[in-house]
PDB file of C-alpha atoms in Angstrom:
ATOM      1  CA  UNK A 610      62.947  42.279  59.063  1.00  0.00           C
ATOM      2  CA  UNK A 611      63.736  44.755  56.289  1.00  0.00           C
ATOM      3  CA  UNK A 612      66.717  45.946  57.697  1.00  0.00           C
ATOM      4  CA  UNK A 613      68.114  42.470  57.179  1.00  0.00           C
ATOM      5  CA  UNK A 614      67.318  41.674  54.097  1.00  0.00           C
ATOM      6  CA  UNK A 615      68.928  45.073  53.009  1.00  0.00           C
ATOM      7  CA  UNK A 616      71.945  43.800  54.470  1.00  0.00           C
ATOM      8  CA  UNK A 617      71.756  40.536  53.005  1.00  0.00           C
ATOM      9  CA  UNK A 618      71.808  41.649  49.440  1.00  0.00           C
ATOM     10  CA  UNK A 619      75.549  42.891  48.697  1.00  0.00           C
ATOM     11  CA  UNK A 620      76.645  39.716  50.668  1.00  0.00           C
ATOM     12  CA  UNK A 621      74.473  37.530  47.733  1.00  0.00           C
ATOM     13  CA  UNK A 622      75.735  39.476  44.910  1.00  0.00           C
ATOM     14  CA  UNK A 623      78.978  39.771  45.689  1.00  0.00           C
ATOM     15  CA  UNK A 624      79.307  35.515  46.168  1.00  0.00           C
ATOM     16  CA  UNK A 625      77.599  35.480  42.785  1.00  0.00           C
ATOM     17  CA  UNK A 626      80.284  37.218  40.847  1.00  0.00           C
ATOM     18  CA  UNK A 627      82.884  35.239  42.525  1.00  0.00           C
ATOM     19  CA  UNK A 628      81.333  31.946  41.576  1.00  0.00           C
ATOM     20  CA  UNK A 629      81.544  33.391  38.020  1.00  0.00           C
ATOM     21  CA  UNK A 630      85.142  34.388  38.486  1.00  0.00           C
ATOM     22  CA  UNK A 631      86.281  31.291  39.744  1.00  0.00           C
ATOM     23  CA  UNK A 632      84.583  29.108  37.005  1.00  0.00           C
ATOM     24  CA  UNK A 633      86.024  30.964  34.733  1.00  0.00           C
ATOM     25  CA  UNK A 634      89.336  31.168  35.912  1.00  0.00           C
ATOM     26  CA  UNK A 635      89.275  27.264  36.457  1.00  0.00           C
ATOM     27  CA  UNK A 636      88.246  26.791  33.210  1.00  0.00           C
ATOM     28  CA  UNK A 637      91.541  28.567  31.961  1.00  0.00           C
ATOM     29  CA  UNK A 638      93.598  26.698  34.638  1.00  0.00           C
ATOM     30  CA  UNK A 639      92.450  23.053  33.183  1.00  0.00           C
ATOM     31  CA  UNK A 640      92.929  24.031  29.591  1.00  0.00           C
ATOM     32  CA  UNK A 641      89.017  24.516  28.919  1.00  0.00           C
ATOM     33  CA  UNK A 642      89.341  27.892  27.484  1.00  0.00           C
ATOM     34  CA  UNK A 643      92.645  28.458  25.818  1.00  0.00           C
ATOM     35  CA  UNK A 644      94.622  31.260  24.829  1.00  0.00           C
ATOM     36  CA  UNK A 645      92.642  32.853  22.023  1.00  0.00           C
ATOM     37  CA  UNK A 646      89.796  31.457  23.134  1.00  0.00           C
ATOM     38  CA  UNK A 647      86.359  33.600  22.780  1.00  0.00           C
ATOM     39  CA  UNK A 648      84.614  33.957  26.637  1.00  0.00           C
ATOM     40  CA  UNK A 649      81.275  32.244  26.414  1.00  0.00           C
ATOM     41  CA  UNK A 650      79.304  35.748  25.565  1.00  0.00           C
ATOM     42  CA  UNK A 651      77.356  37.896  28.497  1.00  0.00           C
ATOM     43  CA  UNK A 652      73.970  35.872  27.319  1.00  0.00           C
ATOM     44  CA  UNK A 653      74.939  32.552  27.804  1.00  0.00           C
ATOM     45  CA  UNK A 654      76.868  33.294  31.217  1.00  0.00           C
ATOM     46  CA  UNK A 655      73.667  34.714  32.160  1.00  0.00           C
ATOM     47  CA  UNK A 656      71.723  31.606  31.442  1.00  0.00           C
ATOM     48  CA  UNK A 657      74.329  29.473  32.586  1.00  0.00           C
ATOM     49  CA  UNK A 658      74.702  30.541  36.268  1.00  0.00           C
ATOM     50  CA  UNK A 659      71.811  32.496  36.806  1.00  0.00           C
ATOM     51  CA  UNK A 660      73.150  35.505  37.670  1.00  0.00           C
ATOM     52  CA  UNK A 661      72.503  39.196  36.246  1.00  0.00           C
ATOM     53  CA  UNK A 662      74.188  40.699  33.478  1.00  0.00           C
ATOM     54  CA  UNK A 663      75.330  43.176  36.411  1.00  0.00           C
ATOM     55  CA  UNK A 664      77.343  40.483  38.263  1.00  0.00           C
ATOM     56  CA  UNK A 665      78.674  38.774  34.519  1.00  0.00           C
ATOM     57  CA  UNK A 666      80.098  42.451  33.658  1.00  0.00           C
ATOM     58  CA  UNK A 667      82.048  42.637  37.523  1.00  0.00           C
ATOM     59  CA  UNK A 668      83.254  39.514  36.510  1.00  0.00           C
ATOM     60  CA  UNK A 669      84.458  40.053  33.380  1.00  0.00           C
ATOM     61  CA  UNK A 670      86.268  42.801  35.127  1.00  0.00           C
ATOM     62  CA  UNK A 671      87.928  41.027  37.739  1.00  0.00           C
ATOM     63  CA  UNK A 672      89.310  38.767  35.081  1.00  0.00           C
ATOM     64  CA  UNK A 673      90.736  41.520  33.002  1.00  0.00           C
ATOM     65  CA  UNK A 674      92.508  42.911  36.223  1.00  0.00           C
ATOM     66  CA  UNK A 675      94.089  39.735  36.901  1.00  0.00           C
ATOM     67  CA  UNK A 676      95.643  39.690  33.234  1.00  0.00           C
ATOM     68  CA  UNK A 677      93.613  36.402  32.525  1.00  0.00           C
ATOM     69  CA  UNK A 678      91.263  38.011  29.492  1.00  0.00           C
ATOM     70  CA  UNK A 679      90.781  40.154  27.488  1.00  0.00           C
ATOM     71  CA  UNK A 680      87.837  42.764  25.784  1.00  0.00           C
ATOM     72  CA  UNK A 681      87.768  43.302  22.211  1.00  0.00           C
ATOM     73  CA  UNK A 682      84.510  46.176  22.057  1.00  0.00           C
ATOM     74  CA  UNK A 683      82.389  44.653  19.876  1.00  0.00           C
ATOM     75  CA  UNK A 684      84.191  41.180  19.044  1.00  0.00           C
ATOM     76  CA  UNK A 685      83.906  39.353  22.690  1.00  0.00           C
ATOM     77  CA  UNK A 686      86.397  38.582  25.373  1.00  0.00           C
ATOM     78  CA  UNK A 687      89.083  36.833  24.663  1.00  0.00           C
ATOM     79  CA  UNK A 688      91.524  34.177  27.011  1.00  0.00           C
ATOM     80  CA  UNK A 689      94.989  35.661  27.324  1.00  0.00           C
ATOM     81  CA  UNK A 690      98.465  33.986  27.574  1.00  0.00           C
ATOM     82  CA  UNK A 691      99.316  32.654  30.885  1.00  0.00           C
ATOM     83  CA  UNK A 692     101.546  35.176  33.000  1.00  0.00           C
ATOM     84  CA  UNK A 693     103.003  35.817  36.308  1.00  0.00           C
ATOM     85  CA  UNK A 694      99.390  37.401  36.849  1.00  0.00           C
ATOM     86  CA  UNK A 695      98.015  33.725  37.215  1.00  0.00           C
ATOM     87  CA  UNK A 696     100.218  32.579  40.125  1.00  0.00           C
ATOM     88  CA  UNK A 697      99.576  35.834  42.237  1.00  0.00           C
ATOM     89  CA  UNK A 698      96.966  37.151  43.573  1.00  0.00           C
ATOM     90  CA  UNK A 699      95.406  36.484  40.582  1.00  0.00           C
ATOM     91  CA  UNK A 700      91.836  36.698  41.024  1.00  0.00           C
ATOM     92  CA  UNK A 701      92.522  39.809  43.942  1.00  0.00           C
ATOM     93  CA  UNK A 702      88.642  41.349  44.193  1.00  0.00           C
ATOM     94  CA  UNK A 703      89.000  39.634  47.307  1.00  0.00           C
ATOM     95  CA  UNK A 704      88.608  42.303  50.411  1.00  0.00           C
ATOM     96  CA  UNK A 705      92.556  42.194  51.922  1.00  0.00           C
ATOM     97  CA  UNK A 706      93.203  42.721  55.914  1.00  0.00           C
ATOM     98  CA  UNK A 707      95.885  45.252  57.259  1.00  0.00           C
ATOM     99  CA  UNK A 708      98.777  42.266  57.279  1.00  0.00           C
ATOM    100  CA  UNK A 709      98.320  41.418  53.501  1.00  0.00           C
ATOM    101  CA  UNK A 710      98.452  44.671  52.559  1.00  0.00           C
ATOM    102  CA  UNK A 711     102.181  44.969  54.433  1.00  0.00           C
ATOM    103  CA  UNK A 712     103.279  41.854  52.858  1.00  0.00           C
ATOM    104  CA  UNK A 713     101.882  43.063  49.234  1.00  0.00           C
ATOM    105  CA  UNK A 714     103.811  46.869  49.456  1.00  0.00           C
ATOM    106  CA  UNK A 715     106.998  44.601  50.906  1.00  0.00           C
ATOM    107  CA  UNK A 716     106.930  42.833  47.486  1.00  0.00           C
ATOM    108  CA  UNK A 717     106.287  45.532  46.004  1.00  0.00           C
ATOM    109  CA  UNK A 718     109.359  47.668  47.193  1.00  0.00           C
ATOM    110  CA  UNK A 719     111.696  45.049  45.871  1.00  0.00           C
ATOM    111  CA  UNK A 720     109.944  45.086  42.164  1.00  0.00           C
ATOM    112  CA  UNK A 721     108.942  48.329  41.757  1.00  0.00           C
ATOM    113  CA  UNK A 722     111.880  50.045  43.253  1.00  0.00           C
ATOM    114  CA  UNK A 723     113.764  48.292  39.612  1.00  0.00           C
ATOM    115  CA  UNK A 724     111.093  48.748  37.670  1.00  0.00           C
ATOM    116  CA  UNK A 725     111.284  52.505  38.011  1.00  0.00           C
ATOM    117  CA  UNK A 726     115.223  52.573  37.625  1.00  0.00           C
ATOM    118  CA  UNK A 727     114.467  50.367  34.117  1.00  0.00           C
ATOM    119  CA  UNK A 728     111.537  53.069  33.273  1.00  0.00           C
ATOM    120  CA  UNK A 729     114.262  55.888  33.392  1.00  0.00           C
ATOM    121  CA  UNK A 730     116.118  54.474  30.847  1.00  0.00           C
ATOM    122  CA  UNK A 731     113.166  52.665  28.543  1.00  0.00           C
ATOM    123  CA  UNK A 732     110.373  54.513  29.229  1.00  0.00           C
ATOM    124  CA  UNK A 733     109.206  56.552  25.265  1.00  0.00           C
ATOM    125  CA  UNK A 734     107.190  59.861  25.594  1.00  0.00           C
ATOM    126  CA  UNK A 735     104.028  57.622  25.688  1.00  0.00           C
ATOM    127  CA  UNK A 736     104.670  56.494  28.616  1.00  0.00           C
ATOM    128  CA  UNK A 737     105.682  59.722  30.456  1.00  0.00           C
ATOM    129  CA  UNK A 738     101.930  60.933  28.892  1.00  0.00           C
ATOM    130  CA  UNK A 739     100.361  58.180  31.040  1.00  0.00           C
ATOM    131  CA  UNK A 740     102.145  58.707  33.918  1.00  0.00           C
ATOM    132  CA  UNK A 741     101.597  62.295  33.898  1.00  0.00           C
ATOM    133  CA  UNK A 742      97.798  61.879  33.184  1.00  0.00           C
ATOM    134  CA  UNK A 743      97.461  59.553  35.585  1.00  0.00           C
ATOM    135  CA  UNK A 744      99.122  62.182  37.915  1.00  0.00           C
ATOM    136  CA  UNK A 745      96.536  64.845  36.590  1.00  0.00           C
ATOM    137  CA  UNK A 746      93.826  62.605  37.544  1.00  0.00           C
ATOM    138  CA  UNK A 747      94.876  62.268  40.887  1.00  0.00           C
ATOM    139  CA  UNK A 748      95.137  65.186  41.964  1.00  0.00           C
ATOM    140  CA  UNK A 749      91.878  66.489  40.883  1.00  0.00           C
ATOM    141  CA  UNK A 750      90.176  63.813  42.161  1.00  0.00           C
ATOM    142  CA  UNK A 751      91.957  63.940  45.371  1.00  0.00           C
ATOM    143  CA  UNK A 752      91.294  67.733  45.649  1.00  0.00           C
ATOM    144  CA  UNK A 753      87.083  66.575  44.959  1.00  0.00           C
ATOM    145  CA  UNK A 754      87.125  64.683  47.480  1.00  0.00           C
ATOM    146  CA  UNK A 755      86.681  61.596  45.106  1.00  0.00           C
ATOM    147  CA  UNK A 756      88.544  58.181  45.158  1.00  0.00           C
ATOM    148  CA  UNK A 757      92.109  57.588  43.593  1.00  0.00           C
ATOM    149  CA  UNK A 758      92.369  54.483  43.705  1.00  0.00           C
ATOM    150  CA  UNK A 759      91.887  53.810  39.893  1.00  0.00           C
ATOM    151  CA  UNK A 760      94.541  56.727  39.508  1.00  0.00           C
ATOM    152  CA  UNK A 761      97.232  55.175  41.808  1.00  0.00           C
ATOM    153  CA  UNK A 762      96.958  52.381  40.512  1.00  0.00           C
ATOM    154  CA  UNK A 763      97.009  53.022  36.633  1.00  0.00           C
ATOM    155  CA  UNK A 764     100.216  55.210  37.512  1.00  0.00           C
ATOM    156  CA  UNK A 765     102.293  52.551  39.146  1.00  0.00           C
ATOM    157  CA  UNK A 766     100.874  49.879  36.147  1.00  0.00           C
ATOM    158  CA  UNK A 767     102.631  53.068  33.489  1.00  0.00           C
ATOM    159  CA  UNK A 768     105.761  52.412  34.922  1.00  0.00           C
ATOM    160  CA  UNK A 769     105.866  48.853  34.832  1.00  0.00           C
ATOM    161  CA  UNK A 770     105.024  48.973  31.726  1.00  0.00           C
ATOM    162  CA  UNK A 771     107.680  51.599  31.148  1.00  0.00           C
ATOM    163  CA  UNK A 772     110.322  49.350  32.193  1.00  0.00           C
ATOM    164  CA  UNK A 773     110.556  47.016  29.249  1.00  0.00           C
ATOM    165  CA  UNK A 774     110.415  43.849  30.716  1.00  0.00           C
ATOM    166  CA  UNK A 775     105.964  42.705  30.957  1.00  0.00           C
ATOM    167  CA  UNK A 776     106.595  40.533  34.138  1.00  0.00           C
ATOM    168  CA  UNK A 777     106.911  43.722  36.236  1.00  0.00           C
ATOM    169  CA  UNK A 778     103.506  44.721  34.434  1.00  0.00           C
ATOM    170  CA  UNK A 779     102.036  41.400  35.455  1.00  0.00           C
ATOM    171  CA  UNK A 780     102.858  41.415  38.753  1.00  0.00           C
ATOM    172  CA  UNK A 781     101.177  44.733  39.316  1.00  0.00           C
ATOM    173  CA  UNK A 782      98.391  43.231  37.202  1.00  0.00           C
ATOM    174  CA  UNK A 783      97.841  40.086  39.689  1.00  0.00           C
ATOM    175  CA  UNK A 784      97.890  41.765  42.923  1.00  0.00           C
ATOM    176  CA  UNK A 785      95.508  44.172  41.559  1.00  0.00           C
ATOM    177  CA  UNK A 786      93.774  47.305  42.855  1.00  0.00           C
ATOM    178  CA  UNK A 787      93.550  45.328  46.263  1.00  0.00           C
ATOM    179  CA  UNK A 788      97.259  46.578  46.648  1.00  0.00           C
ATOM    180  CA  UNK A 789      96.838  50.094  46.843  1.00  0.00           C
ATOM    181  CA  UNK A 790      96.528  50.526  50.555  1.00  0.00           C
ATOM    182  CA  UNK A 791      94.834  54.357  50.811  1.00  0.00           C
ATOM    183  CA  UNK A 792      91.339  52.710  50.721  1.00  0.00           C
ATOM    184  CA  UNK A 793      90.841  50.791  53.721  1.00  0.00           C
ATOM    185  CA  UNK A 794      93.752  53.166  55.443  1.00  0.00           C
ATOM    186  CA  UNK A 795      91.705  56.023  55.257  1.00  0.00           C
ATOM    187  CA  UNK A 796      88.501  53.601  56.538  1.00  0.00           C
ATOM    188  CA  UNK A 797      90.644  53.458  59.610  1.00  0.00           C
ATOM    189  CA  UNK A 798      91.361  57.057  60.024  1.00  0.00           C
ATOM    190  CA  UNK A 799      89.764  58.948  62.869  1.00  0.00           C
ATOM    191  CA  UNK A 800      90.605  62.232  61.611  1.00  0.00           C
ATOM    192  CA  UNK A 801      89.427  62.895  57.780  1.00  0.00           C
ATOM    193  CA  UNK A 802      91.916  66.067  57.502  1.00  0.00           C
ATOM    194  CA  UNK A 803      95.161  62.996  58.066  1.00  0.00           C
ATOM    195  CA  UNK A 804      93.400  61.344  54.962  1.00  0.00           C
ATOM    196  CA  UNK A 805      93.620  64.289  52.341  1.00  0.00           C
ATOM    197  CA  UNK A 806      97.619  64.686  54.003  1.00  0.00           C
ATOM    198  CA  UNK A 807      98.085  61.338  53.166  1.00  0.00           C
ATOM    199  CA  UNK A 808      97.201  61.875  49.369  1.00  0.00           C
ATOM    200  CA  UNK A 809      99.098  65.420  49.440  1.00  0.00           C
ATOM    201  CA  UNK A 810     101.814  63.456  50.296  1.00  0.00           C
ATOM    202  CA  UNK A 811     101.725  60.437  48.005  1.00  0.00           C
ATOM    203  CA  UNK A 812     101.176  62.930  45.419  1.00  0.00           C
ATOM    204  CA  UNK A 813     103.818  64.838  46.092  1.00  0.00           C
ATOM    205  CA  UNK A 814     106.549  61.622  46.089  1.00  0.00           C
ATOM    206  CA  UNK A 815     104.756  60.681  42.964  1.00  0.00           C
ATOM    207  CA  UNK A 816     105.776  63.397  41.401  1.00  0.00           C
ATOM    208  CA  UNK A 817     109.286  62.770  42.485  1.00  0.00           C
ATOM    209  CA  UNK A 818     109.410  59.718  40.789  1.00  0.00           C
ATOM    210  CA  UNK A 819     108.156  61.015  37.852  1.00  0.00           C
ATOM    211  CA  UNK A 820     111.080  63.710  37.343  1.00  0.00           C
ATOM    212  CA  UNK A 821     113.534  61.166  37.716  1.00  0.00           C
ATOM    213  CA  UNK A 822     111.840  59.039  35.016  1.00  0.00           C
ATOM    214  CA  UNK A 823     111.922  61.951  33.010  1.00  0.00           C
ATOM    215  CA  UNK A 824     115.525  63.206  33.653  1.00  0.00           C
ATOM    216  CA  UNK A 825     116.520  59.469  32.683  1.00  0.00           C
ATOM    217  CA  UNK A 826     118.256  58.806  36.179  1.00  0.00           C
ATOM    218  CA  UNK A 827     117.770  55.323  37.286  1.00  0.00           C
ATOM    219  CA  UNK A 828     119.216  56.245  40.656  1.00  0.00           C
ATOM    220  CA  UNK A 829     117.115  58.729  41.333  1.00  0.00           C
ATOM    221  CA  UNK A 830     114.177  56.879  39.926  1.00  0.00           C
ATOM    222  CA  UNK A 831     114.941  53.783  42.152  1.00  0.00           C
ATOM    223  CA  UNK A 832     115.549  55.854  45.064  1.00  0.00           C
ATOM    224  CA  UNK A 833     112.383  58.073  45.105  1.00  0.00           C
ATOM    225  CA  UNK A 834     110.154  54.227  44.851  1.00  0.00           C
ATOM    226  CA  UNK A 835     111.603  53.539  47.635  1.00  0.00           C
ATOM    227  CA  UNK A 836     110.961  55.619  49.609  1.00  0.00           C
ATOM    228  CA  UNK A 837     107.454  56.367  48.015  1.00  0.00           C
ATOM    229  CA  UNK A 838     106.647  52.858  49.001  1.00  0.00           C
ATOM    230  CA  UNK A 839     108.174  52.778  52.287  1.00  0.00           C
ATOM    231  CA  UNK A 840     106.826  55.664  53.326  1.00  0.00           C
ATOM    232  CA  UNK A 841     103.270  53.811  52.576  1.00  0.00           C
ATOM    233  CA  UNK A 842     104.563  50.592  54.568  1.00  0.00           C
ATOM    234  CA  UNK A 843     105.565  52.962  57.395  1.00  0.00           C
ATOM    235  CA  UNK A 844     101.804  55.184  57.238  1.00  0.00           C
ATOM    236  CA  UNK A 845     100.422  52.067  57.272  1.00  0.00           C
ATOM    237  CA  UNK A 846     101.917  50.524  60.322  1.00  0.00           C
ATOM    238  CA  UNK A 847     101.310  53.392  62.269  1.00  0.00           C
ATOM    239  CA  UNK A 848      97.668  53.064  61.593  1.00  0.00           C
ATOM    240  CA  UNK A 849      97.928  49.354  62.219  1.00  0.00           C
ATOM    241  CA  UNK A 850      98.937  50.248  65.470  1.00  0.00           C
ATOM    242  CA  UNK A 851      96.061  52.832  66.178  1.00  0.00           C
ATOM    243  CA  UNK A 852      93.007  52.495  68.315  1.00  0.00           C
ATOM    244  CA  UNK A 853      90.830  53.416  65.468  1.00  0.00           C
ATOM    245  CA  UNK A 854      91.583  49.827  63.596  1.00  0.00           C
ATOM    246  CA  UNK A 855      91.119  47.776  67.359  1.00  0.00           C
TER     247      UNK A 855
END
């Protein structure tokens, strides 16, 4: 019997914080909380629904990476603008099977292929900082053995951002973390070793894009996210295809 109710736990909490989310979210849909709009605060949410401060605070996050709000440390959260971010995936800490993720890195070939051509002629040495950091913390993570997800992620949202224009930004914003295939990839790799190859590699046409940011050649820039991202498409249709994800 303890087994079970071991297993029975995550499932709970993790229906909790999307009963939060989706309040919330509704709430800004209908007009309830407007843009500008002060979050009811973590005390009252907790009284409200019940629920933990724990699964308030995942929630809170899930709403910032859909674009929808925003935390001001030590003021509240606040209701953001409506964006693309709304009308996407908005609300993406959803767990994502093999075909979304193809149909997600499709969109995102056509977007972020431009964005990066826009980012080598916008982009200001801010920018190229966060891109390179993000790079930095990458690769040492990947080299620890540690998750880059957050890293991947936060380098592709740089040069969105880098382009000029913030629906490229909320795109990127709306599909969320969910889109960064390596993740549930790498849970469907029989062979660790391909894993670490797989970040060597992404690393490696990350860079690429990168210099061509830098140089300020759209071409190149364009060309190299291309690839970067069809190269992912293609790595992940192999393992689509393998026994290990039957």
């Amino acid at each position: 019997m303890q087994p079970a109710s071991t297993d029975e736990r995550p499932v709970r909490a993790k229906s909790l914080t999307q009963r939060l989310v989706d309040d919330l979210s509704a709430r800004i849909r209908q007009g309830v909380l407007r843009a500008g709009d002060r979050v009811p605060p973590e005390p009252e949410l907790v009284r409200e629904f019940s629920v933990s401060r724990t699964v308030v605070r995942e929630a809170m996050q899930r709403l910032q990476a859909a674009g929808l709000v925003e935390t001001q440390h030590g003021v509240g959260t606040f209701v953001l603008a409506p964006s693309a971010a709304v009308t996407l995936l908005a609300l993406g800490g959803k767990e994502v099977s093999f075909a979304e993720l193809l149909e997600m890195l499709e969109l995102r070939i056509t977007v972020e292929s431009e964005g990066a051509a826009l980012a080598a002629s916008r982009r200001t040495d801010e920018h190229l900082a966060g891109m390179q950091q993000a790079l930095d913390d990458f690769e040492s993570h990947w080299k620890a053995g540690a998750s880059t997800v957050e890293d991947d992620y936060r380098f592709h949202l740089q040069i969105a951002e880098a382009s000029g224009n913030r629906y490229f930004g909320d795109v990127l914003r709306g599909l969320g973390k969910a889109t960064i295939s390596r993740p549930k990839a790498d849970a469907g790799e029989s062979q660790p070793a391909s894993a670490g190859q797989r970040k060597e590699l992404a690393h490696q046409e990350h860079l690429a894009i990168v210099e061509a940011i830098r140089r300020g050649d759209a071409a190149a820039a364009r060309a190299a996210m291309f690839m970067h991202l069809n190269n992912s498409r293609e790595r992940l249709r192999r393992l689509v295809g393998s026994p290990a994800v039957r």
